[in-house]
Amino acid sequence: MKDFLPRLAAAPLSALAFGILFAWSLYTTILEAREPNVYDFVFLILGAAAAWIYQHVLLMLRLPEWMERAKRGAAR
């Protein structure tokens, strides 16, 4: 469990970084009325991938605990 904590701490930072990059690309596209370029789509894909990976890391960390709770609840 302790091995995953540094990864868990790094995951939101990477998701936040990609989210900021994508928000900046949207901001410049809308306010500067320019055509979207390939970087806008890359930031969208990277931001979505970072969020998806973060959710799955959380699931992997919490799943054993949830299974244990379910077993204890079923035993009662």
mmCIF file with all atom_site columns, C-alpha atoms in Angstrom:
data_model
loop_
_atom_site.group_PDB
_atom_site.id
_atom_site.type_symbol
_atom_site.label_atom_id
_atom_site.label_alt_id
_atom_site.label_comp_id
_atom_site.label_asym_id
_atom_site.label_entity_id
_atom_site.label_seq_id
_atom_site.pdbx_PDB_ins_code
_atom_site.Cartn_x
_atom_site.Cartn_y
_atom_site.Cartn_z
_atom_site.occupancy
_atom_site.B_iso_or_equiv
_atom_site.pdbx_formal_charge
_atom_site.auth_seq_id
_atom_site.auth_comp_id
_atom_site.auth_asym_id
_atom_site.auth_atom_id
_atom_site.pdbx_PDB_model_num
ATOM 1  C CA . MET A 1 1  ? 0.000   0.000   0.000   1.00 0.00 ? 1  MET A CA 1
ATOM 2  C CA . LYS A 1 2  ? 2.803   2.417   0.841   1.00 0.00 ? 2  LYS A CA 1
ATOM 3  C CA . ASP A 1 3  ? 4.317   1.853   -2.599  1.00 0.00 ? 3  ASP A CA 1
ATOM 4  C CA . PHE A 1 4  ? 1.228   3.306   -4.243  1.00 0.00 ? 4  PHE A CA 1
ATOM 5  C CA . LEU A 1 5  ? 1.035   6.498   -2.177  1.00 0.00 ? 5  LEU A CA 1
ATOM 6  C CA . PRO A 1 6  ? 3.712   8.412   -4.138  1.00 0.00 ? 6  PRO A CA 1
ATOM 7  C CA . ARG A 1 7  ? 2.007   7.375   -7.373  1.00 0.00 ? 7  ARG A CA 1
ATOM 8  C CA . LEU A 1 8  ? -1.335  8.442   -5.979  1.00 0.00 ? 8  LEU A CA 1
ATOM 9  C CA . ALA A 1 9  ? 0.100   11.837  -5.055  1.00 0.00 ? 9  ALA A CA 1
ATOM 10 C CA . ALA A 1 10 ? 1.606   12.288  -8.523  1.00 0.00 ? 10 ALA A CA 1
ATOM 11 C CA . ALA A 1 11 ? -1.531  11.296  -10.438 1.00 0.00 ? 11 ALA A CA 1
ATOM 12 C CA . PRO A 1 12 ? -3.660  14.361  -9.565  1.00 0.00 ? 12 PRO A CA 1
ATOM 13 C CA . LEU A 1 13 ? -0.762  16.641  -10.402 1.00 0.00 ? 13 LEU A CA 1
ATOM 14 C CA . SER A 1 14 ? -0.394  15.157  -13.866 1.00 0.00 ? 14 SER A CA 1
ATOM 15 C CA . ALA A 1 15 ? -4.152  15.291  -14.433 1.00 0.00 ? 15 ALA A CA 1
ATOM 16 C CA . LEU A 1 16 ? -4.171  18.912  -13.274 1.00 0.00 ? 16 LEU A CA 1
ATOM 17 C CA . ALA A 1 17 ? -1.256  19.798  -15.540 1.00 0.00 ? 17 ALA A CA 1
ATOM 18 C CA . PHE A 1 18 ? -2.933  18.306  -18.601 1.00 0.00 ? 18 PHE A CA 1
ATOM 19 C CA . GLY A 1 19 ? -6.220  19.945  -17.635 1.00 0.00 ? 19 GLY A CA 1
ATOM 20 C CA . ILE A 1 20 ? -4.521  23.335  -17.440 1.00 0.00 ? 20 ILE A CA 1
ATOM 21 C CA . LEU A 1 21 ? -2.858  22.810  -20.815 1.00 0.00 ? 21 LEU A CA 1
ATOM 22 C CA . PHE A 1 22 ? -6.166  21.869  -22.418 1.00 0.00 ? 22 PHE A CA 1
ATOM 23 C CA . ALA A 1 23 ? -7.982  24.783  -20.767 1.00 0.00 ? 23 ALA A CA 1
ATOM 24 C CA . TRP A 1 24 ? -5.287  27.128  -22.094 1.00 0.00 ? 24 TRP A CA 1
ATOM 25 C CA . SER A 1 25 ? -5.671  25.726  -25.597 1.00 0.00 ? 25 SER A CA 1
ATOM 26 C CA . LEU A 1 26 ? -9.446  26.252  -25.422 1.00 0.00 ? 26 LEU A CA 1
ATOM 27 C CA . TYR A 1 27 ? -8.957  29.760  -24.061 1.00 0.00 ? 27 TYR A CA 1
ATOM 28 C CA . THR A 1 28 ? -6.610  30.733  -26.869 1.00 0.00 ? 28 THR A CA 1
ATOM 29 C CA . THR A 1 29 ? -8.834  29.102  -29.483 1.00 0.00 ? 29 THR A CA 1
ATOM 30 C CA . ILE A 1 30 ? -12.031 30.840  -28.362 1.00 0.00 ? 30 ILE A CA 1
ATOM 31 C CA . LEU A 1 31 ? -10.733 34.246  -27.320 1.00 0.00 ? 31 LEU A CA 1
ATOM 32 C CA . GLU A 1 32 ? -8.207  34.651  -30.090 1.00 0.00 ? 32 GLU A CA 1
ATOM 33 C CA . ALA A 1 33 ? -10.615 33.202  -32.669 1.00 0.00 ? 33 ALA A CA 1
ATOM 34 C CA . ARG A 1 34 ? -7.983  30.980  -34.187 1.00 0.00 ? 34 ARG A CA 1
ATOM 35 C CA . GLU A 1 35 ? -8.360  27.611  -35.795 1.00 0.00 ? 35 GLU A CA 1
ATOM 36 C CA . PRO A 1 36 ? -7.797  24.630  -33.492 1.00 0.00 ? 36 PRO A CA 1
ATOM 37 C CA . ASN A 1 37 ? -4.482  22.939  -34.151 1.00 0.00 ? 37 ASN A CA 1
ATOM 38 C CA . VAL A 1 38 ? -3.159  19.483  -33.436 1.00 0.00 ? 38 VAL A CA 1
ATOM 39 C CA . TYR A 1 39 ? -1.913  20.482  -29.972 1.00 0.00 ? 39 TYR A CA 1
ATOM 40 C CA . ASP A 1 40 ? -5.457  21.237  -28.846 1.00 0.00 ? 40 ASP A CA 1
ATOM 41 C CA . PHE A 1 41 ? -6.485  17.684  -29.646 1.00 0.00 ? 41 PHE A CA 1
ATOM 42 C CA . VAL A 1 42 ? -3.332  16.248  -28.096 1.00 0.00 ? 42 VAL A CA 1
ATOM 43 C CA . PHE A 1 43 ? -4.020  18.126  -24.847 1.00 0.00 ? 43 PHE A CA 1
ATOM 44 C CA . LEU A 1 44 ? -7.607  16.866  -24.857 1.00 0.00 ? 44 LEU A CA 1
ATOM 45 C CA . ILE A 1 45 ? -6.493  13.261  -25.284 1.00 0.00 ? 45 ILE A CA 1
ATOM 46 C CA . LEU A 1 46 ? -3.717  13.545  -22.687 1.00 0.00 ? 46 LEU A CA 1
ATOM 47 C CA . GLY A 1 47 ? -6.009  15.217  -20.157 1.00 0.00 ? 47 GLY A CA 1
ATOM 48 C CA . ALA A 1 48 ? -8.672  12.548  -20.603 1.00 0.00 ? 48 ALA A CA 1
ATOM 49 C CA . ALA A 1 49 ? -6.066  9.783   -20.366 1.00 0.00 ? 49 ALA A CA 1
ATOM 50 C CA . ALA A 1 50 ? -4.593  11.252  -17.179 1.00 0.00 ? 50 ALA A CA 1
ATOM 51 C CA . ALA A 1 51 ? -8.030  11.463  -15.554 1.00 0.00 ? 51 ALA A CA 1
ATOM 52 C CA . TRP A 1 52 ? -8.886  7.907   -16.648 1.00 0.00 ? 52 TRP A CA 1
ATOM 53 C CA . ILE A 1 53 ? -5.605  6.515   -15.316 1.00 0.00 ? 53 ILE A CA 1
ATOM 54 C CA . TYR A 1 54 ? -6.047  8.379   -12.031 1.00 0.00 ? 54 TYR A CA 1
ATOM 55 C CA . GLN A 1 55 ? -9.531  6.916   -11.542 1.00 0.00 ? 55 GLN A CA 1
ATOM 56 C CA . HIS A 1 56 ? -8.239  3.408   -12.216 1.00 0.00 ? 56 HIS A CA 1
ATOM 57 C CA . VAL A 1 57 ? -5.318  3.866   -9.807  1.00 0.00 ? 57 VAL A CA 1
ATOM 58 C CA . LEU A 1 58 ? -7.812  4.901   -7.137  1.00 0.00 ? 58 LEU A CA 1
ATOM 59 C CA . LEU A 1 59 ? -9.948  1.864   -7.926  1.00 0.00 ? 59 LEU A CA 1
ATOM 60 C CA . MET A 1 60 ? -6.954  -0.473  -7.670  1.00 0.00 ? 60 MET A CA 1
ATOM 61 C CA . LEU A 1 61 ? -5.999  1.025   -4.319  1.00 0.00 ? 61 LEU A CA 1
ATOM 62 C CA . ARG A 1 62 ? -9.497  0.906   -2.842  1.00 0.00 ? 62 ARG A CA 1
ATOM 63 C CA . LEU A 1 63 ? -10.805 -2.348  -4.311  1.00 0.00 ? 63 LEU A CA 1
ATOM 64 C CA . PRO A 1 64 ? -9.178  -4.707  -1.745  1.00 0.00 ? 64 PRO A CA 1
ATOM 65 C CA . GLU A 1 65 ? -10.574 -2.584  1.086   1.00 0.00 ? 65 GLU A CA 1
ATOM 66 C CA . TRP A 1 66 ? -14.059 -2.602  -0.439  1.00 0.00 ? 66 TRP A CA 1
ATOM 67 C CA . MET A 1 67 ? -13.926 -6.376  -0.960  1.00 0.00 ? 67 MET A CA 1
ATOM 68 C CA . GLU A 1 68 ? -12.899 -6.871  2.665   1.00 0.00 ? 68 GLU A CA 1
ATOM 69 C CA . ARG A 1 69 ? -15.777 -4.690  3.850   1.00 0.00 ? 69 ARG A CA 1
ATOM 70 C CA . ALA A 1 70 ? -18.193 -6.651  1.669   1.00 0.00 ? 70 ALA A CA 1
ATOM 71 C CA . LYS A 1 71 ? -16.941 -9.943  3.129   1.00 0.00 ? 71 LYS A CA 1
ATOM 72 C CA . ARG A 1 72 ? -17.322 -8.636  6.680   1.00 0.00 ? 72 ARG A CA 1
ATOM 73 C CA . GLY A 1 73 ? -20.798 -7.342  5.869   1.00 0.00 ? 73 GLY A CA 1
ATOM 74 C CA . ALA A 1 74 ? -21.844 -10.680 4.358   1.00 0.00 ? 74 ALA A CA 1
ATOM 75 C CA . ALA A 1 75 ? -20.523 -12.567 7.389   1.00 0.00 ? 75 ALA A CA 1
ATOM 76 C CA . ARG A 1 76 ? -22.807 -10.672 9.762   1.00 0.00 ? 76 ARG A CA 1
#
